[in-house]
Amino acid sequence: MDLLNTLVEKGLRRELPTREEALAVLATTDDELLDVVAAAGKVRRQWFGRRVKLNYLVNLKSGLCPEDCSYCSQRLGSKAEILKYTWLKADEASQAAAAGVAGGAKRVCLVASGRGPTDKDVDRVSKTIEAIKEQNEGVEVCACLGLLSDGQAERLRAAGADAYNHNLNTSESTYGDITTTHTYADRVETVQQAQAAGLSACSGLIAGMGETDADLVDVVFSLRELDPDSVPVNFLIPFEGTPLAKEWNLTPQRALRILAMVRFVCPDVEVRLAGGREVHLRTMQPLALHLVNSIFLGDYLTSEGQAGQADLDMIADAGFEVEGTDTTTLPGHRATAGGGCGSDASSSADGCGSVCGTTTAPDEPALPAAREEARTDLVAVRRRGAGTDLAPNA
């Protein structure tokens, strides 16, 4: 049985692929790409049909972060010319959220730069959550405030938060290469704190930072073990003024292979196409909808995204539908039992099959030989929405 048939069968059973199988997906050629997308699409439709969940970001506090994450335009020492402002008031944040909800967003993601919130910050965000919930019936709220201290996740849950986001970003072995002011273990602990408090965990990765295929597989396997309900897949936006400004390692085809690999490893999880899709997928974005079941609507934290209406048109034109607030995103076994990304299925020791004669994957694949040309024209700093007097893009 060839690789793709094996992966589809495992995905339909929520069974973990082998590392060799996951690496083999990333090693497929451009000629095999549509076969890969079609196979992963079968798994996506099994668990999520043709629904697309829309999420909307509200940047509560922009810039001025003391952490040194190399990929981030808000980092310590960043020279990126982004918006910088302190905390939005609850009514300002609620008003910003309303624009996304009006555009079809089912979840509002409240994000604030910084190492982690103080107790006063948690009080502030709690008031914002309450205001959003009061004005938007059925809308989910996810908080993303950095590393949590004891009791903070419980307080956010009590205020009405549904989820908490904290990404692992890259493999444990390479984490120290992109950040020195906190550790990979710190991030894992925060996700576990959110889960223990009854919050739905959201944790994902950033691709395109110079990592190897093995690094990508490592972080996705770690995410499966951590068992979040949603996995955002970000593609590095190389902001001028950050240490990774020259990292242009992704092609649209590679981005699609990465998304397919994530879907095979985490078949029944909300896989979200997140930051950088417009920069790296470009006109190939509609194909990604066959792999993911969730996207962000409109702009991101510090960069502009595709126009909100263009997102809606893309979803409709590709034959998908926007998921409503009256629909449960996750499959029943996850939504009711807290089951994980294949958490009740056994791992398989089956060997790797073949795609067009490829029978094995290299132990440590290098980055693709063909590097993407820098497309700095596609990196636009956000100048509208939260923190400005201009209307948001939603």
PDB file of N, CA and C in Angstrom, residues 271-356:
ATOM      1  N   VAL A 271      -7.097  22.655  12.465  1.00  0.00           N
ATOM      2  CA  VAL A 271      -5.843  23.152  11.898  1.00  0.00           C
ATOM      3  C   VAL A 271      -6.144  24.507  11.264  1.00  0.00           C
ATOM      4  N   ARG A 272      -5.455  25.539  11.757  1.00  0.00           N
ATOM      5  CA  ARG A 272      -5.744  26.906  11.339  1.00  0.00           C
ATOM      6  C   ARG A 272      -4.631  27.462  10.467  1.00  0.00           C
ATOM      7  N   LEU A 273      -4.987  27.948   9.309  1.00  0.00           N
ATOM      8  CA  LEU A 273      -4.054  28.653   8.439  1.00  0.00           C
ATOM      9  C   LEU A 273      -3.918  30.069   8.985  1.00  0.00           C
ATOM     10  N   ALA A 274      -2.733  30.387   9.509  1.00  0.00           N
ATOM     11  CA  ALA A 274      -2.570  31.618  10.273  1.00  0.00           C
ATOM     12  C   ALA A 274      -1.677  32.616   9.536  1.00  0.00           C
ATOM     13  N   GLY A 275      -0.851  33.338  10.270  1.00  0.00           N
ATOM     14  CA  GLY A 275      -0.087  34.435   9.701  1.00  0.00           C
ATOM     15  C   GLY A 275       0.816  34.009   8.555  1.00  0.00           C
ATOM     16  N   GLY A 276       0.936  34.860   7.547  1.00  0.00           N
ATOM     17  CA  GLY A 276       1.859  34.643   6.449  1.00  0.00           C
ATOM     18  C   GLY A 276       1.275  33.936   5.243  1.00  0.00           C
ATOM     19  N   ARG A 277      -0.015  33.584   5.292  1.00  0.00           N
ATOM     20  CA  ARG A 277      -0.573  32.857   4.145  1.00  0.00           C
ATOM     21  C   ARG A 277      -0.581  33.708   2.881  1.00  0.00           C
ATOM     22  N   GLU A 278      -0.868  34.985   3.020  1.00  0.00           N
ATOM     23  CA  GLU A 278      -0.891  35.860   1.845  1.00  0.00           C
ATOM     24  C   GLU A 278       0.507  36.059   1.265  1.00  0.00           C
ATOM     25  N   VAL A 279       1.519  36.024   2.133  1.00  0.00           N
ATOM     26  CA  VAL A 279       2.898  36.259   1.708  1.00  0.00           C
ATOM     27  C   VAL A 279       3.477  35.043   0.998  1.00  0.00           C
ATOM     28  N   HIS A 280       3.175  33.847   1.509  1.00  0.00           N
ATOM     29  CA  HIS A 280       3.844  32.644   1.004  1.00  0.00           C
ATOM     30  C   HIS A 280       2.961  31.738   0.146  1.00  0.00           C
ATOM     31  N   LEU A 281       1.659  31.671   0.415  1.00  0.00           N
ATOM     32  CA  LEU A 281       0.776  30.871  -0.432  1.00  0.00           C
ATOM     33  C   LEU A 281       0.259  31.665  -1.622  1.00  0.00           C
ATOM     34  N   ARG A 282      -0.004  32.935  -1.385  1.00  0.00           N
ATOM     35  CA  ARG A 282      -0.448  33.847  -2.432  1.00  0.00           C
ATOM     36  C   ARG A 282      -1.659  33.273  -3.185  1.00  0.00           C
ATOM     37  N   THR A 283      -1.562  33.093  -4.492  1.00  0.00           N
ATOM     38  CA  THR A 283      -2.726  32.645  -5.261  1.00  0.00           C
ATOM     39  C   THR A 283      -3.057  31.174  -5.021  1.00  0.00           C
ATOM     40  N   MET A 284      -2.219  30.482  -4.256  1.00  0.00           N
ATOM     41  CA  MET A 284      -2.483  29.076  -3.934  1.00  0.00           C
ATOM     42  C   MET A 284      -3.298  28.927  -2.645  1.00  0.00           C
ATOM     43  N   GLN A 285      -3.721  30.033  -2.049  1.00  0.00           N
ATOM     44  CA  GLN A 285      -4.471  29.947  -0.796  1.00  0.00           C
ATOM     45  C   GLN A 285      -5.708  29.052  -0.879  1.00  0.00           C
ATOM     46  N   PRO A 286      -6.498  29.097  -1.966  1.00  0.00           N
ATOM     47  CA  PRO A 286      -7.694  28.243  -1.997  1.00  0.00           C
ATOM     48  C   PRO A 286      -7.392  26.755  -1.847  1.00  0.00           C
ATOM     49  N   LEU A 287      -6.249  26.305  -2.355  1.00  0.00           N
ATOM     50  CA  LEU A 287      -5.885  24.895  -2.206  1.00  0.00           C
ATOM     51  C   LEU A 287      -5.703  24.526  -0.738  1.00  0.00           C
ATOM     52  N   ALA A 288      -5.236  25.489   0.049  1.00  0.00           N
ATOM     53  CA  ALA A 288      -5.003  25.220   1.468  1.00  0.00           C
ATOM     54  C   ALA A 288      -6.293  24.913   2.214  1.00  0.00           C
ATOM     55  N   LEU A 289      -7.426  25.399   1.703  1.00  0.00           N
ATOM     56  CA  LEU A 289      -8.704  25.129   2.369  1.00  0.00           C
ATOM     57  C   LEU A 289      -9.046  23.645   2.353  1.00  0.00           C
ATOM     58  N   HIS A 290      -8.426  22.885   1.457  1.00  0.00           N
ATOM     59  CA  HIS A 290      -8.637  21.436   1.446  1.00  0.00           C
ATOM     60  C   HIS A 290      -7.843  20.747   2.549  1.00  0.00           C
ATOM     61  N   LEU A 291      -6.981  21.483   3.226  1.00  0.00           N
ATOM     62  CA  LEU A 291      -6.121  20.938   4.272  1.00  0.00           C
ATOM     63  C   LEU A 291      -6.478  21.469   5.651  1.00  0.00           C
ATOM     64  N   VAL A 292      -6.824  22.737   5.731  1.00  0.00           N
ATOM     65  CA  VAL A 292      -7.146  23.380   7.006  1.00  0.00           C
ATOM     66  C   VAL A 292      -8.660  23.555   7.109  1.00  0.00           C
ATOM     67  N   ASN A 293      -9.140  23.768   8.331  1.00  0.00           N
ATOM     68  CA  ASN A 293     -10.574  24.033   8.498  1.00  0.00           C
ATOM     69  C   ASN A 293     -10.812  25.334   9.253  1.00  0.00           C
ATOM     70  N   SER A 294      -9.782  26.192   9.283  1.00  0.00           N
ATOM     71  CA  SER A 294      -9.882  27.417  10.065  1.00  0.00           C
ATOM     72  C   SER A 294      -8.879  28.423   9.523  1.00  0.00           C
ATOM     73  N   ILE A 295      -9.278  29.701   9.448  1.00  0.00           N
ATOM     74  CA  ILE A 295      -8.360  30.760   9.020  1.00  0.00           C
ATOM     75  C   ILE A 295      -8.629  32.012   9.848  1.00  0.00           C
ATOM     76  N   PHE A 296      -7.687  32.945   9.801  1.00  0.00           N
ATOM     77  CA  PHE A 296      -7.919  34.272  10.359  1.00  0.00           C
ATOM     78  C   PHE A 296      -8.551  35.156   9.292  1.00  0.00           C
ATOM     79  N   LEU A 297      -9.472  35.977   9.713  1.00  0.00           N
ATOM     80  CA  LEU A 297     -10.156  36.914   8.830  1.00  0.00           C
ATOM     81  C   LEU A 297      -9.453  38.264   8.882  1.00  0.00           C
ATOM     82  N   GLY A 298      -9.109  38.809   7.722  1.00  0.00           N
ATOM     83  CA  GLY A 298      -8.565  40.165   7.672  1.00  0.00           C
ATOM     84  C   GLY A 298      -7.141  40.270   8.167  1.00  0.00           C
ATOM     85  N   ASP A 299      -6.856  41.332   8.928  1.00  0.00           N
ATOM     86  CA  ASP A 299      -5.489  41.653   9.334  1.00  0.00           C
ATOM     87  C   ASP A 299      -4.994  40.794  10.496  1.00  0.00           C
ATOM     88  N   TYR A 300      -3.671  40.857  10.707  1.00  0.00           N
ATOM     89  CA  TYR A 300      -3.021  40.145  11.798  1.00  0.00           C
ATOM     90  C   TYR A 300      -2.615  41.149  12.881  1.00  0.00           C
ATOM     91  N   LEU A 301      -1.669  40.772  13.711  1.00  0.00           N
ATOM     92  CA  LEU A 301      -1.295  41.638  14.838  1.00  0.00           C
ATOM     93  C   LEU A 301      -0.626  42.917  14.376  1.00  0.00           C
ATOM     94  N   THR A 302       0.428  42.765  13.577  1.00  0.00           N
ATOM     95  CA  THR A 302       1.181  43.945  13.136  1.00  0.00           C
ATOM     96  C   THR A 302       1.270  44.046  11.617  1.00  0.00           C
ATOM     97  N   SER A 303       0.697  43.104  10.906  1.00  0.00           N
ATOM     98  CA  SER A 303       0.748  43.128   9.444  1.00  0.00           C
ATOM     99  C   SER A 303      -0.651  43.092   8.858  1.00  0.00           C
ATOM    100  N   GLU A 304      -0.774  43.621   7.656  1.00  0.00           N
ATOM    101  CA  GLU A 304      -2.063  43.591   6.970  1.00  0.00           C
ATOM    102  C   GLU A 304      -2.284  42.232   6.326  1.00  0.00           C
ATOM    103  N   GLY A 305      -3.533  41.807   6.347  1.00  0.00           N
ATOM    104  CA  GLY A 305      -3.911  40.580   5.675  1.00  0.00           C
ATOM    105  C   GLY A 305      -4.751  40.880   4.452  1.00  0.00           C
ATOM    106  N   GLN A 306      -5.166  39.831   3.812  1.00  0.00           N
ATOM    107  CA  GLN A 306      -6.065  39.947   2.666  1.00  0.00           C
ATOM    108  C   GLN A 306      -7.368  40.603   3.113  1.00  0.00           C
ATOM    109  N   ALA A 307      -8.025  41.331   2.238  1.00  0.00           N
ATOM    110  CA  ALA A 307      -9.287  41.978   2.590  1.00  0.00           C
ATOM    111  C   ALA A 307     -10.284  40.945   3.084  1.00  0.00           C
ATOM    112  N   GLY A 308     -11.039  41.316   4.118  1.00  0.00           N
ATOM    113  CA  GLY A 308     -11.993  40.389   4.691  1.00  0.00           C
ATOM    114  C   GLY A 308     -12.970  39.835   3.668  1.00  0.00           C
ATOM    115  N   GLN A 309     -13.471  40.674   2.792  1.00  0.00           N
ATOM    116  CA  GLN A 309     -14.417  40.208   1.784  1.00  0.00           C
ATOM    117  C   GLN A 309     -13.740  39.252   0.809  1.00  0.00           C
ATOM    118  N   ALA A 310     -12.467  39.478   0.531  1.00  0.00           N
ATOM    119  CA  ALA A 310     -11.729  38.561  -0.344  1.00  0.00           C
ATOM    120  C   ALA A 310     -11.613  37.174   0.298  1.00  0.00           C
ATOM    121  N   ASP A 311     -11.444  37.145   1.624  1.00  0.00           N
ATOM    122  CA  ASP A 311     -11.432  35.865   2.327  1.00  0.00           C
ATOM    123  C   ASP A 311     -12.759  35.140   2.148  1.00  0.00           C
ATOM    124  N   LEU A 312     -13.852  35.861   2.325  1.00  0.00           N
ATOM    125  CA  LEU A 312     -15.182  35.250   2.199  1.00  0.00           C
ATOM    126  C   LEU A 312     -15.430  34.777   0.771  1.00  0.00           C
ATOM    127  N   ASP A 313     -15.011  35.573  -0.203  1.00  0.00           N
ATOM    128  CA  ASP A 313     -15.174  35.179  -1.605  1.00  0.00           C
ATOM    129  C   ASP A 313     -14.348  33.935  -1.914  1.00  0.00           C
ATOM    130  N   MET A 314     -13.146  33.881  -1.384  1.00  0.00           N
ATOM    131  CA  MET A 314     -12.276  32.732  -1.621  1.00  0.00           C
ATOM    132  C   MET A 314     -12.911  31.455  -1.085  1.00  0.00           C
ATOM    133  N   ILE A 315     -13.462  31.532   0.109  1.00  0.00           N
ATOM    134  CA  ILE A 315     -14.098  30.363   0.711  1.00  0.00           C
ATOM    135  C   ILE A 315     -15.276  29.895  -0.132  1.00  0.00           C
ATOM    136  N   ALA A 316     -16.110  30.829  -0.554  1.00  0.00           N
ATOM    137  CA  ALA A 316     -17.279  30.469  -1.356  1.00  0.00           C
ATOM    138  C   ALA A 316     -16.874  29.927  -2.720  1.00  0.00           C
ATOM    139  N   ASP A 317     -15.926  30.583  -3.373  1.00  0.00           N
ATOM    140  CA  ASP A 317     -15.504  30.163  -4.710  1.00  0.00           C
ATOM    141  C   ASP A 317     -14.864  28.775  -4.700  1.00  0.00           C
ATOM    142  N   ALA A 318     -14.225  28.423  -3.589  1.00  0.00           N
ATOM    143  CA  ALA A 318     -13.575  27.113  -3.488  1.00  0.00           C
ATOM    144  C   ALA A 318     -14.557  26.011  -3.099  1.00  0.00           C
ATOM    145  N   GLY A 319     -15.830  26.373  -2.884  1.00  0.00           N
ATOM    146  CA  GLY A 319     -16.848  25.381  -2.568  1.00  0.00           C
ATOM    147  C   GLY A 319     -16.948  25.032  -1.103  1.00  0.00           C
ATOM    148  N   PHE A 320     -16.466  25.934  -0.228  1.00  0.00           N
ATOM    149  CA  PHE A 320     -16.553  25.717   1.213  1.00  0.00           C
ATOM    150  C   PHE A 320     -17.584  26.672   1.798  1.00  0.00           C
ATOM    151  N   GLU A 321     -17.902  26.509   3.078  1.00  0.00           N
ATOM    152  CA  GLU A 321     -18.880  27.372   3.730  1.00  0.00           C
ATOM    153  C   GLU A 321     -18.354  27.837   5.079  1.00  0.00           C
ATOM    154  N   VAL A 322     -18.730  29.044   5.459  1.00  0.00           N
ATOM    155  CA  VAL A 322     -18.312  29.603   6.741  1.00  0.00           C
ATOM    156  C   VAL A 322     -19.091  28.922   7.857  1.00  0.00           C
ATOM    157  N   GLU A 323     -18.380  28.507   8.869  1.00  0.00           N
ATOM    158  CA  GLU A 323     -18.983  27.821  10.011  1.00  0.00           C
ATOM    159  C   GLU A 323     -19.701  28.816  10.916  1.00  0.00           C
ATOM    160  N   GLY A 324     -20.938  28.531  11.266  1.00  0.00           N
ATOM    161  CA  GLY A 324     -21.722  29.420  12.104  1.00  0.00           C
ATOM    162  C   GLY A 324     -21.511  29.190  13.587  1.00  0.00           C
ATOM    163  N   THR A 325     -21.977  30.125  14.392  1.00  0.00           N
ATOM    164  CA  THR A 325     -21.827  30.009  15.847  1.00  0.00           C
ATOM    165  C   THR A 325     -22.696  28.898  16.429  1.00  0.00           C
ATOM    166  N   ASP A 326     -23.664  28.409  15.652  1.00  0.00           N
ATOM    167  CA  ASP A 326     -24.530  27.331  16.127  1.00  0.00           C
ATOM    168  C   ASP A 326     -23.970  25.949  15.816  1.00  0.00           C
ATOM    169  N   THR A 327     -22.762  25.909  15.276  1.00  0.00           N
ATOM    170  CA  THR A 327     -22.126  24.636  14.919  1.00  0.00           C
ATOM    171  C   THR A 327     -20.920  24.394  15.813  1.00  0.00           C
ATOM    172  N   THR A 328     -20.798  23.180  16.321  1.00  0.00           N
ATOM    173  CA  THR A 328     -19.625  22.815  17.111  1.00  0.00           C
ATOM    174  C   THR A 328     -18.472  22.506  16.168  1.00  0.00           C
ATOM    175  N   THR A 329     -17.357  23.167  16.372  1.00  0.00           N
ATOM    176  CA  THR A 329     -16.221  23.002  15.461  1.00  0.00           C
ATOM    177  C   THR A 329     -15.648  21.597  15.513  1.00  0.00           C
ATOM    178  N   LEU A 330     -15.347  21.116  16.713  1.00  0.00           N
ATOM    179  CA  LEU A 330     -14.631  19.858  16.857  1.00  0.00           C
ATOM    180  C   LEU A 330     -15.547  18.658  16.700  1.00  0.00           C
ATOM    181  N   PRO A 331     -14.997  17.533  16.220  1.00  0.00           N
ATOM    182  CA  PRO A 331     -15.788  16.301  16.167  1.00  0.00           C
ATOM    183  C   PRO A 331     -16.290  15.914  17.552  1.00  0.00           C
ATOM    184  N   GLY A 332     -17.362  15.141  17.598  1.00  0.00           N
ATOM    185  CA  GLY A 332     -18.003  14.821  18.867  1.00  0.00           C
ATOM    186  C   GLY A 332     -17.093  14.174  19.882  1.00  0.00           C
ATOM    187  N   HIS A 333     -16.181  13.304  19.449  1.00  0.00           N
ATOM    188  CA  HIS A 333     -15.322  12.613  20.413  1.00  0.00           C
ATOM    189  C   HIS A 333     -14.366  13.574  21.108  1.00  0.00           C
ATOM    190  N   ARG A 334     -14.018  14.692  20.441  1.00  0.00           N
ATOM    191  CA  ARG A 334     -13.162  15.693  21.096  1.00  0.00           C
ATOM    192  C   ARG A 334     -13.987  16.661  21.912  1.00  0.00           C
ATOM    193  N   ALA A 335     -15.105  17.097  21.362  1.00  0.00           N
ATOM    194  CA  ALA A 335     -15.903  18.118  22.024  1.00  0.00           C
ATOM    195  C   ALA A 335     -16.529  17.615  23.310  1.00  0.00           C
ATOM    196  N   THR A 336     -16.848  16.327  23.365  1.00  0.00           N
ATOM    197  CA  THR A 336     -17.551  15.800  24.534  1.00  0.00           C
ATOM    198  C   THR A 336     -16.635  15.115  25.529  1.00  0.00           C
ATOM    199  N   ALA A 337     -15.582  14.475  25.025  1.00  0.00           N
ATOM    200  CA  ALA A 337     -14.742  13.690  25.920  1.00  0.00           C
ATOM    201  C   ALA A 337     -13.373  14.308  26.151  1.00  0.00           C
ATOM    202  N   GLY A 338     -13.113  15.430  25.511  1.00  0.00           N
ATOM    203  CA  GLY A 338     -11.795  16.048  25.656  1.00  0.00           C
ATOM    204  C   GLY A 338     -10.703  15.221  25.014  1.00  0.00           C
ATOM    205  N   GLY A 339     -11.125  14.335  24.095  1.00  0.00           N
ATOM    206  CA  GLY A 339     -10.155  13.470  23.431  1.00  0.00           C
ATOM    207  C   GLY A 339      -9.179  14.279  22.607  1.00  0.00           C
ATOM    208  N   GLY A 340      -8.046  13.704  22.331  1.00  0.00           N
ATOM    209  CA  GLY A 340      -7.022  14.469  21.659  1.00  0.00           C
ATOM    210  C   GLY A 340      -6.905  14.159  20.196  1.00  0.00           C
ATOM    211  N   CYS A 341      -5.835  14.644  19.662  1.00  0.00           N
ATOM    212  CA  CYS A 341      -5.512  14.444  18.252  1.00  0.00           C
ATOM    213  C   CYS A 341      -5.142  12.978  18.068  1.00  0.00           C
ATOM    214  N   GLY A 342      -6.187  12.131  17.983  1.00  0.00           N
ATOM    215  CA  GLY A 342      -5.930  10.698  17.906  1.00  0.00           C
ATOM    216  C   GLY A 342      -5.546  10.116  19.254  1.00  0.00           C
ATOM    217  N   SER A 343      -6.012  10.741  20.361  1.00  0.00           N
ATOM    218  CA  SER A 343      -5.511  10.376  21.681  1.00  0.00           C
ATOM    219  C   SER A 343      -5.892   8.970  22.104  1.00  0.00           C
ATOM    220  N   ASP A 344      -6.982   8.411  21.576  1.00  0.00           N
ATOM    221  CA  ASP A 344      -7.372   7.078  21.999  1.00  0.00           C
ATOM    222  C   ASP A 344      -7.014   6.028  20.961  1.00  0.00           C
ATOM    223  N   ALA A 345      -6.190   6.406  20.005  1.00  0.00           N
ATOM    224  CA  ALA A 345      -5.761   5.449  18.988  1.00  0.00           C
ATOM    225  C   ALA A 345      -4.309   5.091  19.240  1.00  0.00           C
ATOM    226  N   SER A 346      -3.964   3.867  18.945  1.00  0.00           N
ATOM    227  CA  SER A 346      -2.597   3.425  19.193  1.00  0.00           C
ATOM    228  C   SER A 346      -1.677   3.898  18.085  1.00  0.00           C
ATOM    229  N   SER A 347      -0.404   4.069  18.438  1.00  0.00           N
ATOM    230  CA  SER A 347       0.587   4.437  17.437  1.00  0.00           C
ATOM    231  C   SER A 347       0.875   3.238  16.563  1.00  0.00           C
ATOM    232  N   SER A 348       1.345   3.504  15.363  1.00  0.00           N
ATOM    233  CA  SER A 348       1.651   2.423  14.431  1.00  0.00           C
ATOM    234  C   SER A 348       3.138   2.369  14.171  1.00  0.00           C
ATOM    235  N   ALA A 349       3.647   1.176  14.070  1.00  0.00           N
ATOM    236  CA  ALA A 349       5.064   1.002  13.748  1.00  0.00           C
ATOM    237  C   ALA A 349       5.255   0.603  12.294  1.00  0.00           C
ATOM    238  N   ASP A 350       4.173   0.747  11.510  1.00  0.00           N
ATOM    239  CA  ASP A 350       4.266   0.387  10.098  1.00  0.00           C
ATOM    240  C   ASP A 350       5.339   1.208   9.409  1.00  0.00           C
ATOM    241  N   GLY A 351       6.020   0.618   8.478  1.00  0.00           N
ATOM    242  CA  GLY A 351       7.043   1.345   7.735  1.00  0.00           C
ATOM    243  C   GLY A 351       6.434   2.291   6.727  1.00  0.00           C
ATOM    244  N   CYS A 352       7.271   3.105   6.133  1.00  0.00           N
ATOM    245  CA  CYS A 352       6.821   4.078   5.143  1.00  0.00           C
ATOM    246  C   CYS A 352       6.545   3.396   3.829  1.00  0.00           C
ATOM    247  N   GLY A 353       5.432   3.762   3.193  1.00  0.00           N
ATOM    248  CA  GLY A 353       5.114   3.242   1.874  1.00  0.00           C
ATOM    249  C   GLY A 353       5.814   4.060   0.816  1.00  0.00           C
ATOM    250  N   SER A 354       5.177   4.196  -0.335  1.00  0.00           N
ATOM    251  CA  SER A 354       5.849   4.917  -1.418  1.00  0.00           C
ATOM    252  C   SER A 354       4.922   5.885  -2.102  1.00  0.00           C
ATOM    253  N   VAL A 355       5.492   6.969  -2.588  1.00  0.00           N
ATOM    254  CA  VAL A 355       4.805   7.898  -3.470  1.00  0.00           C
ATOM    255  C   VAL A 355       5.640   7.963  -4.739  1.00  0.00           C
ATOM    256  N   CYS A 356       5.062   7.495  -5.808  1.00  0.00           N
ATOM    257  CA  CYS A 356       5.762   7.520  -7.103  1.00  0.00           C
ATOM    258  C   CYS A 356       7.172   6.946  -6.992  1.00  0.00           C
TER     259      CYS A 356
END
